[in-house]
């Protein structure tokens, strides 16, 4: 960064303006004398409220008059705020649709936005939906033993037979937006039904407010919202159809495509969030126990697959009756699904980048 970044930026802008002028581009600036004569008035009240969507945002109308007025064309339109002859209206709104008053003009803007969206897909929005889809992974489960010689054998058989019925709630927050395909494939390949892997609702102001009264004081909103997501699982998902487990892993070391790095550790606040959430729901009374829920939050290292497999085995063996062998196979299925998902997103993003490069945009 330049040591005088403000001045250097201004000089650069001036040089670019000079280059454009030398290439024949004319200025649209009205001049300093005309600027001194600018008059304007602002309006911000119920008359400026936008009703093009359910948000009903309040807008600011700025009506500007410049001299000489003879160069301005009177604007004739239906408006709740009268527009004086010789004035031009600027509308400060929270989105593009609110920058106009006429319904037909808004429809034209929306059509243009839809066209842009089709031509330039928002991969953040796409990924936030695709990442939670079932993976349809093939089963890697051990065959259910026909005989049980010990109590532990009987217990394992019962857990294996129950895999198709067990319902697992997962907060839709933090790094689950990266690792959902891994967990989905892991659980599906062990016999958990895709419809029984239940994610909390997407973050919204309503979701946050509903569970925020248990609030923990955390340095960032993404960590704080974890409490509300677990509350959503208990009060919304569990009430509609009972869950058996809430799975909120502690992300310690992440996987990374980068090489020759000293580490890929997650933010310490993110790592500790599941413990913070656990404390919020068990300090005064154990809400999980009251709702007959098991809360599991293992520490996970995604960069060391052998260690990750051990951590997942310790977490899920008491619930699914796993053997180390089938747990290993399920972990491999999970990482394969994660790789397939990431490759798919990157391939489509690469196609868009290549298109932009070809079109010199």
CSV table of C-alpha atoms in Angstrom, one decimal:
chain,number,residue,atom,x,y,z
A,1,UNK,CA,0.0,0.0,0.0
A,2,UNK,CA,1.3,3.5,-0.9
A,3,UNK,CA,2.4,5.4,2.1
A,4,UNK,CA,0.2,8.3,1.0
A,5,UNK,CA,-2.7,6.2,-0.2
A,6,UNK,CA,-5.3,9.0,-0.1
A,7,UNK,CA,-3.3,11.4,-2.2
A,8,UNK,CA,-2.0,8.8,-4.5
A,9,UNK,CA,-5.6,7.6,-5.2
A,10,UNK,CA,-6.7,11.1,-6.0
A,11,UNK,CA,-3.7,11.7,-8.3
A,12,UNK,CA,-4.5,8.3,-10.0
A,13,UNK,CA,-8.1,9.4,-10.6
A,14,UNK,CA,-7.0,12.7,-12.1
A,15,UNK,CA,-4.5,10.9,-14.4
A,16,UNK,CA,-7.3,8.5,-15.5
A,17,UNK,CA,-9.6,11.4,-16.2
A,18,UNK,CA,-6.9,13.1,-18.3
A,19,UNK,CA,-6.3,9.9,-20.3
A,20,UNK,CA,-10.0,9.6,-21.1
A,21,UNK,CA,-10.3,13.3,-22.1
A,22,UNK,CA,-7.3,12.9,-24.5
A,23,UNK,CA,-9.1,9.9,-26.0
A,24,UNK,CA,-12.1,12.0,-26.8
A,25,UNK,CA,-14.4,11.5,-23.9
A,26,UNK,CA,-16.3,14.6,-22.8
A,27,UNK,CA,-17.0,15.5,-19.2
A,28,UNK,CA,-20.6,15.6,-17.9
A,29,UNK,CA,-19.6,17.8,-14.9
A,30,UNK,CA,-21.8,20.9,-14.9
A,31,UNK,CA,-19.0,23.1,-13.6
A,32,UNK,CA,-18.2,24.8,-10.3
A,33,UNK,CA,-20.3,27.9,-11.1
A,34,UNK,CA,-23.4,25.8,-11.6
A,35,UNK,CA,-22.6,23.7,-8.6
A,36,UNK,CA,-22.7,26.8,-6.4
A,37,UNK,CA,-26.3,27.5,-7.6
A,38,UNK,CA,-27.6,24.0,-6.8
A,39,UNK,CA,-30.7,23.9,-4.7
A,40,UNK,CA,-32.3,20.8,-3.2
A,41,UNK,CA,-34.9,19.6,-0.8
A,42,UNK,CA,-35.1,16.2,0.9
A,43,UNK,CA,-38.2,14.2,1.9
A,44,UNK,CA,-38.3,11.2,4.1
A,45,UNK,CA,-41.7,10.2,5.5
A,46,UNK,CA,-44.6,7.8,4.9
A,47,UNK,CA,-45.1,9.3,1.5
A,48,UNK,CA,-41.6,8.0,0.4
A,49,UNK,CA,-42.1,4.4,1.7
A,50,UNK,CA,-41.6,1.7,-0.8
A,51,UNK,CA,-44.2,-1.0,-1.3
A,52,UNK,CA,-42.6,-3.1,-4.1
A,53,UNK,CA,-41.8,-5.9,-1.6
A,54,UNK,CA,-42.9,-7.0,1.9
A,55,UNK,CA,-40.0,-5.1,3.6
A,56,UNK,CA,-41.7,-1.7,3.0
A,57,UNK,CA,-38.5,0.2,3.4
A,58,UNK,CA,-38.5,4.0,4.0
A,59,UNK,CA,-36.7,5.9,1.3
A,60,UNK,CA,-35.2,9.4,1.0
A,61,UNK,CA,-36.2,11.6,-2.0
A,62,UNK,CA,-33.7,14.3,-3.0
A,63,UNK,CA,-35.2,16.8,-5.5
A,64,UNK,CA,-32.4,18.9,-7.1
A,65,UNK,CA,-32.7,22.1,-9.1
A,66,UNK,CA,-29.8,23.4,-11.1
A,67,UNK,CA,-29.5,26.6,-13.1
A,68,UNK,CA,-30.2,27.4,-15.8
A,69,UNK,CA,-33.6,25.8,-15.5
A,70,UNK,CA,-34.3,26.2,-19.3
A,71,UNK,CA,-32.1,23.1,-20.0
A,72,UNK,CA,-34.2,20.9,-17.8
A,73,UNK,CA,-37.2,19.0,-19.0
A,74,UNK,CA,-40.2,18.9,-16.6
A,75,UNK,CA,-40.9,15.4,-15.2
A,76,UNK,CA,-44.4,14.2,-15.5
A,77,UNK,CA,-45.2,11.2,-13.3
A,78,UNK,CA,-47.6,9.9,-10.7
A,79,UNK,CA,-45.9,10.5,-7.3
A,80,UNK,CA,-47.0,11.0,-3.7
A,81,UNK,CA,-44.3,13.7,-3.3
A,82,UNK,CA,-45.0,16.5,-5.8
A,83,UNK,CA,-42.0,17.2,-8.1
A,84,UNK,CA,-41.6,20.9,-8.9
A,85,UNK,CA,-41.0,22.0,-12.5
A,86,UNK,CA,-37.3,22.0,-13.4
A,87,UNK,CA,-36.3,19.5,-10.6
A,88,UNK,CA,-34.6,16.1,-10.9
A,89,UNK,CA,-35.3,13.4,-8.4
A,90,UNK,CA,-32.7,11.2,-6.8
A,91,UNK,CA,-34.1,8.3,-4.6
A,92,UNK,CA,-31.9,6.8,-1.9
A,93,UNK,CA,-33.2,3.3,-1.4
A,94,UNK,CA,-31.9,0.0,0.1
A,95,UNK,CA,-32.2,-1.9,-3.2
A,96,UNK,CA,-32.4,-1.2,-6.9
A,97,UNK,CA,-36.1,-1.7,-7.1
A,98,UNK,CA,-36.7,1.1,-4.7
A,99,UNK,CA,-34.9,3.7,-6.8
A,100,UNK,CA,-38.1,4.3,-8.9
A,101,UNK,CA,-41.7,5.1,-8.1
A,102,UNK,CA,-43.5,3.6,-11.2
A,103,UNK,CA,-44.5,0.0,-11.1
A,104,UNK,CA,-43.6,-0.6,-14.8
A,105,UNK,CA,-40.1,0.9,-14.2
A,106,UNK,CA,-39.6,-1.4,-11.2
A,107,UNK,CA,-40.6,-4.4,-13.3
A,108,UNK,CA,-38.0,-3.4,-15.9
A,109,UNK,CA,-35.4,-3.1,-13.2
A,110,UNK,CA,-36.3,-6.5,-11.8
A,111,UNK,CA,-36.2,-8.1,-15.2
A,112,UNK,CA,-32.7,-6.7,-15.7
A,113,UNK,CA,-31.6,-8.0,-12.3
A,114,UNK,CA,-33.0,-11.4,-13.1
A,115,UNK,CA,-31.1,-11.4,-16.4
A,116,UNK,CA,-27.9,-10.4,-14.6
A,117,UNK,CA,-28.4,-13.2,-12.1
A,118,UNK,CA,-28.8,-15.7,-14.8
A,119,UNK,CA,-25.7,-14.5,-16.6
A,120,UNK,CA,-23.7,-14.1,-13.4
A,121,UNK,CA,-24.7,-16.7,-10.9
A,122,UNK,CA,-24.2,-16.0,-7.2
A,123,UNK,CA,-22.1,-19.0,-6.1
A,124,UNK,CA,-22.4,-18.0,-2.4
A,125,UNK,CA,-26.1,-18.3,-2.6
A,126,UNK,CA,-25.9,-21.5,-4.7
A,127,UNK,CA,-23.4,-23.1,-2.3
A,128,UNK,CA,-25.5,-22.2,0.7
A,129,UNK,CA,-28.3,-24.4,-0.6
A,130,UNK,CA,-26.4,-27.2,-2.4
A,131,UNK,CA,-24.1,-27.9,0.5
A,132,UNK,CA,-27.0,-29.3,2.6
A,133,UNK,CA,-28.4,-31.7,-0.1
A,134,UNK,CA,-28.4,-35.4,0.6
A,135,UNK,CA,-25.4,-37.2,-1.0
A,136,UNK,CA,-27.1,-40.5,-1.7
A,137,UNK,CA,-23.9,-42.3,-0.6
A,138,UNK,CA,-23.8,-46.1,-0.8
A,139,UNK,CA,-24.0,-48.1,2.4
A,140,UNK,CA,-20.7,-49.1,4.0
A,141,UNK,CA,-22.3,-50.6,7.1
A,142,UNK,CA,-21.2,-54.0,8.5
A,143,UNK,CA,-23.8,-56.7,8.2
A,144,UNK,CA,-25.9,-57.0,11.3
A,145,UNK,CA,-24.6,-60.0,13.3
A,146,UNK,CA,-27.1,-62.9,13.4
A,147,UNK,CA,-26.0,-64.0,16.9
A,148,UNK,CA,-25.1,-62.1,20.0
A,149,UNK,CA,-22.9,-63.8,22.5
A,150,UNK,CA,-22.4,-61.0,24.9
A,151,UNK,CA,-24.3,-58.0,26.3
A,152,UNK,CA,-22.2,-55.7,24.2
A,153,UNK,CA,-23.0,-57.7,21.1
A,154,UNK,CA,-26.7,-57.4,21.9
A,155,UNK,CA,-26.4,-53.7,22.5
A,156,UNK,CA,-24.5,-53.2,19.2
A,157,UNK,CA,-27.1,-55.1,17.3
A,158,UNK,CA,-29.9,-53.0,18.8
A,159,UNK,CA,-28.0,-49.8,17.8
A,160,UNK,CA,-27.4,-51.0,14.3
A,161,UNK,CA,-31.0,-51.9,13.8
A,162,UNK,CA,-32.0,-48.5,15.0
A,163,UNK,CA,-29.8,-46.5,12.6
A,164,UNK,CA,-32.7,-46.1,10.1
A,165,UNK,CA,-34.8,-44.5,12.8
A,166,UNK,CA,-32.3,-42.3,14.6
A,167,UNK,CA,-32.9,-38.5,14.0
A,168,UNK,CA,-30.0,-36.1,14.2
A,169,UNK,CA,-30.2,-32.4,14.5
A,170,UNK,CA,-27.3,-30.2,13.3
A,171,UNK,CA,-27.1,-26.4,13.7
A,172,UNK,CA,-26.9,-24.6,10.3
A,173,UNK,CA,-24.1,-22.3,11.4
A,174,UNK,CA,-20.3,-21.8,11.2
A,175,UNK,CA,-18.2,-24.4,9.3
A,176,UNK,CA,-21.1,-26.7,8.6
A,177,UNK,CA,-21.5,-24.5,5.4
A,178,UNK,CA,-18.3,-26.2,4.3
A,179,UNK,CA,-18.5,-29.7,5.9
A,180,UNK,CA,-22.2,-30.6,5.6
A,181,UNK,CA,-21.5,-33.0,2.6
A,182,UNK,CA,-18.9,-34.8,4.6
A,183,UNK,CA,-21.3,-35.3,7.6
A,184,UNK,CA,-24.2,-36.1,5.4
A,185,UNK,CA,-22.3,-38.8,3.5
A,186,UNK,CA,-20.8,-40.2,6.7
A,187,UNK,CA,-24.2,-40.7,8.3
A,188,UNK,CA,-26.0,-41.8,5.2
A,189,UNK,CA,-23.4,-44.4,4.4
A,190,UNK,CA,-23.9,-45.9,7.9
A,191,UNK,CA,-27.7,-46.2,7.4
A,192,UNK,CA,-29.0,-43.0,8.7
A,193,UNK,CA,-31.9,-41.8,6.5
A,194,UNK,CA,-31.3,-38.5,4.7
A,195,UNK,CA,-34.6,-37.1,5.9
A,196,UNK,CA,-33.5,-37.9,9.5
A,197,UNK,CA,-30.5,-35.5,9.2
A,198,UNK,CA,-32.2,-32.3,10.3
A,199,UNK,CA,-30.6,-28.9,10.0
A,200,UNK,CA,-31.8,-25.8,11.9
A,201,UNK,CA,-33.5,-23.1,9.8
A,202,UNK,CA,-31.4,-20.5,8.0
A,203,UNK,CA,-30.3,-17.6,10.1
A,204,UNK,CA,-32.8,-14.8,10.3
A,205,UNK,CA,-33.6,-12.0,12.7
A,206,UNK,CA,-36.6,-14.0,14.0
A,207,UNK,CA,-34.4,-17.1,14.6
A,208,UNK,CA,-31.9,-15.0,16.5
A,209,UNK,CA,-34.4,-13.2,18.7
A,210,UNK,CA,-36.2,-16.4,19.6
A,211,UNK,CA,-33.1,-17.9,21.2
A,212,UNK,CA,-31.1,-14.9,22.2
A,213,UNK,CA,-32.4,-14.7,25.7
A,214,UNK,CA,-29.9,-17.4,26.7
A,215,UNK,CA,-27.2,-15.2,25.1
A,216,UNK,CA,-23.6,-15.7,25.8
A,217,UNK,CA,-21.3,-12.7,25.5
A,218,UNK,CA,-19.1,-13.6,22.5
A,219,UNK,CA,-16.9,-11.4,20.4
A,220,UNK,CA,-18.7,-12.1,17.1
A,221,UNK,CA,-22.2,-12.7,15.8
A,222,UNK,CA,-21.5,-16.0,14.0
A,223,UNK,CA,-20.5,-17.6,17.3
A,224,UNK,CA,-23.3,-16.0,19.3
A,225,UNK,CA,-25.9,-17.2,16.8
A,226,UNK,CA,-25.0,-20.8,17.6
A,227,UNK,CA,-27.3,-20.7,20.7
A,228,UNK,CA,-30.3,-19.6,18.7
A,229,UNK,CA,-29.7,-22.4,16.1
A,230,UNK,CA,-29.7,-25.0,18.9
A,231,UNK,CA,-32.7,-23.4,20.4
A,232,UNK,CA,-34.4,-23.7,17.0
A,233,UNK,CA,-33.6,-27.4,16.8
A,234,UNK,CA,-35.1,-28.0,20.3
A,235,UNK,CA,-38.1,-25.7,20.1
A,236,UNK,CA,-39.0,-26.1,16.4
A,237,UNK,CA,-37.6,-29.2,14.9
A,238,UNK,CA,-37.7,-31.4,18.0
A,239,UNK,CA,-41.3,-30.3,18.9
A,240,UNK,CA,-42.6,-31.2,15.4
A,241,UNK,CA,-40.8,-34.6,15.2
A,242,UNK,CA,-38.6,-35.7,18.1
A,243,UNK,CA,-34.8,-35.7,17.5
A,244,UNK,CA,-32.5,-38.2,19.3
A,245,UNK,CA,-29.2,-36.3,19.0
A,246,UNK,CA,-27.9,-32.8,18.4
A,247,UNK,CA,-24.5,-32.9,16.7
A,248,UNK,CA,-22.4,-29.7,17.0
A,249,UNK,CA,-18.7,-30.5,16.4
A,250,UNK,CA,-15.8,-28.4,17.5
A,251,UNK,CA,-13.8,-27.5,14.4
A,252,UNK,CA,-10.2,-27.5,15.4
A,253,UNK,CA,-7.9,-28.0,12.4
A,254,UNK,CA,-9.5,-27.6,8.9
A,255,UNK,CA,-8.6,-29.2,5.6
A,256,UNK,CA,-6.9,-26.8,3.2
A,257,UNK,CA,-5.7,-26.9,-0.5
A,258,UNK,CA,-2.7,-24.8,0.4
A,259,UNK,CA,0.7,-26.4,0.8
A,260,UNK,CA,3.8,-25.5,2.8
A,261,UNK,CA,1.7,-23.9,5.6
A,262,UNK,CA,2.3,-24.2,9.3
A,263,UNK,CA,-1.3,-24.9,10.1
A,264,UNK,CA,-5.0,-24.5,9.2
A,265,UNK,CA,-6.6,-24.0,12.6
A,266,UNK,CA,-10.0,-22.6,12.9
A,267,UNK,CA,-10.8,-19.4,14.8
A,268,UNK,CA,-10.6,-20.2,18.6
A,269,UNK,CA,-14.0,-18.6,19.1
A,270,UNK,CA,-15.5,-20.9,16.4
A,271,UNK,CA,-13.8,-24.0,17.9
A,272,UNK,CA,-15.2,-23.3,21.4
A,273,UNK,CA,-18.7,-22.2,20.3
A,274,UNK,CA,-20.3,-25.7,20.8
A,275,UNK,CA,-19.0,-25.7,24.4
A,276,UNK,CA,-20.4,-22.2,25.0
A,277,UNK,CA,-23.7,-23.4,23.6
A,278,UNK,CA,-23.6,-26.5,25.9
A,279,UNK,CA,-23.1,-24.3,28.9
A,280,UNK,CA,-25.9,-22.0,28.0
A,281,UNK,CA,-28.4,-25.0,27.9
A,282,UNK,CA,-27.1,-26.8,31.0
A,283,UNK,CA,-25.9,-24.2,33.5
A,284,UNK,CA,-29.2,-23.8,35.3
A,285,UNK,CA,-31.0,-26.9,34.1
A,286,UNK,CA,-30.1,-29.5,31.5
A,287,UNK,CA,-32.4,-28.6,28.6
A,288,UNK,CA,-31.1,-31.5,26.6
A,289,UNK,CA,-31.9,-34.1,29.3
A,290,UNK,CA,-35.3,-32.6,29.8
A,291,UNK,CA,-36.0,-33.1,26.1
A,292,UNK,CA,-34.5,-36.6,26.0
A,293,UNK,CA,-31.7,-35.4,23.7
A,294,UNK,CA,-28.1,-36.3,23.5
A,295,UNK,CA,-25.7,-33.4,22.8
A,296,UNK,CA,-22.4,-34.4,21.2
A,297,UNK,CA,-19.7,-32.0,20.3
A,298,UNK,CA,-16.4,-33.8,19.5
A,299,UNK,CA,-13.2,-31.9,18.7
A,300,UNK,CA,-12.4,-32.7,15.0
A,301,UNK,CA,-9.2,-32.4,13.0
A,302,UNK,CA,-10.0,-32.5,9.3
A,303,UNK,CA,-6.3,-32.3,8.2
A,304,UNK,CA,-5.4,-35.6,9.8
A,305,UNK,CA,-7.8,-38.2,8.4
A,306,UNK,CA,-6.7,-41.0,10.8
A,307,UNK,CA,-7.2,-38.8,13.8
A,308,UNK,CA,-10.5,-37.5,12.4
A,309,UNK,CA,-11.7,-41.1,12.0
A,310,UNK,CA,-10.8,-41.8,15.7
A,311,UNK,CA,-12.6,-38.7,16.8
A,312,UNK,CA,-15.8,-39.6,14.9
A,313,UNK,CA,-15.7,-43.2,16.1
A,314,UNK,CA,-15.6,-42.0,19.7
A,315,UNK,CA,-18.5,-39.6,19.1
A,316,UNK,CA,-20.8,-42.0,17.2
A,317,UNK,CA,-20.0,-45.5,18.4
A,318,UNK,CA,-22.3,-45.2,21.5
A,319,UNK,CA,-25.1,-44.0,19.3
A,320,UNK,CA,-24.8,-46.0,16.1
A,321,UNK,CA,-22.9,-49.1,17.4
A,322,UNK,CA,-20.0,-48.6,15.0
A,323,UNK,CA,-17.0,-50.9,14.4
A,324,UNK,CA,-13.7,-49.2,13.6
A,325,UNK,CA,-13.7,-50.7,10.1
A,326,UNK,CA,-17.1,-49.4,9.0
A,327,UNK,CA,-16.3,-46.1,10.7
A,328,UNK,CA,-13.2,-45.8,8.5
A,329,UNK,CA,-15.2,-46.6,5.4
A,330,UNK,CA,-17.8,-44.0,6.3
A,331,UNK,CA,-15.1,-41.4,6.8
A,332,UNK,CA,-13.7,-42.1,3.4
A,333,UNK,CA,-17.2,-41.8,1.9
A,334,UNK,CA,-17.6,-38.4,3.7
A,335,UNK,CA,-14.3,-37.0,2.3
A,336,UNK,CA,-15.2,-38.3,-1.2
A,337,UNK,CA,-18.6,-36.5,-1.0
A,338,UNK,CA,-16.9,-33.3,0.2
A,339,UNK,CA,-14.3,-33.5,-2.7
A,340,UNK,CA,-17.1,-34.1,-5.2
A,341,UNK,CA,-19.1,-31.1,-3.9
A,342,UNK,CA,-16.1,-28.7,-3.9
A,343,UNK,CA,-15.0,-29.9,-7.3
A,344,UNK,CA,-18.5,-29.2,-8.7
A,345,UNK,CA,-18.7,-25.7,-7.3
A,346,UNK,CA,-15.2,-24.8,-8.4
A,347,UNK,CA,-15.8,-26.2,-11.9
A,348,UNK,CA,-18.8,-24.0,-12.4
A,349,UNK,CA,-17.1,-21.0,-10.9
A,350,UNK,CA,-14.1,-21.6,-13.3
A,351,UNK,CA,-16.5,-21.6,-16.3
A,352,UNK,CA,-17.9,-18.2,-15.3
A,353,UNK,CA,-14.4,-16.8,-14.7
A,354,UNK,CA,-13.3,-18.1,-18.1
A,355,UNK,CA,-16.3,-16.5,-19.7
A,356,UNK,CA,-15.6,-13.1,-18.1
A,357,UNK,CA,-12.0,-13.4,-19.3
A,358,UNK,CA,-13.1,-14.2,-22.9
A,359,UNK,CA,-15.5,-11.2,-22.9
A,360,UNK,CA,-12.8,-9.0,-21.4
A,361,UNK,CA,-15.0,-8.0,-18.4
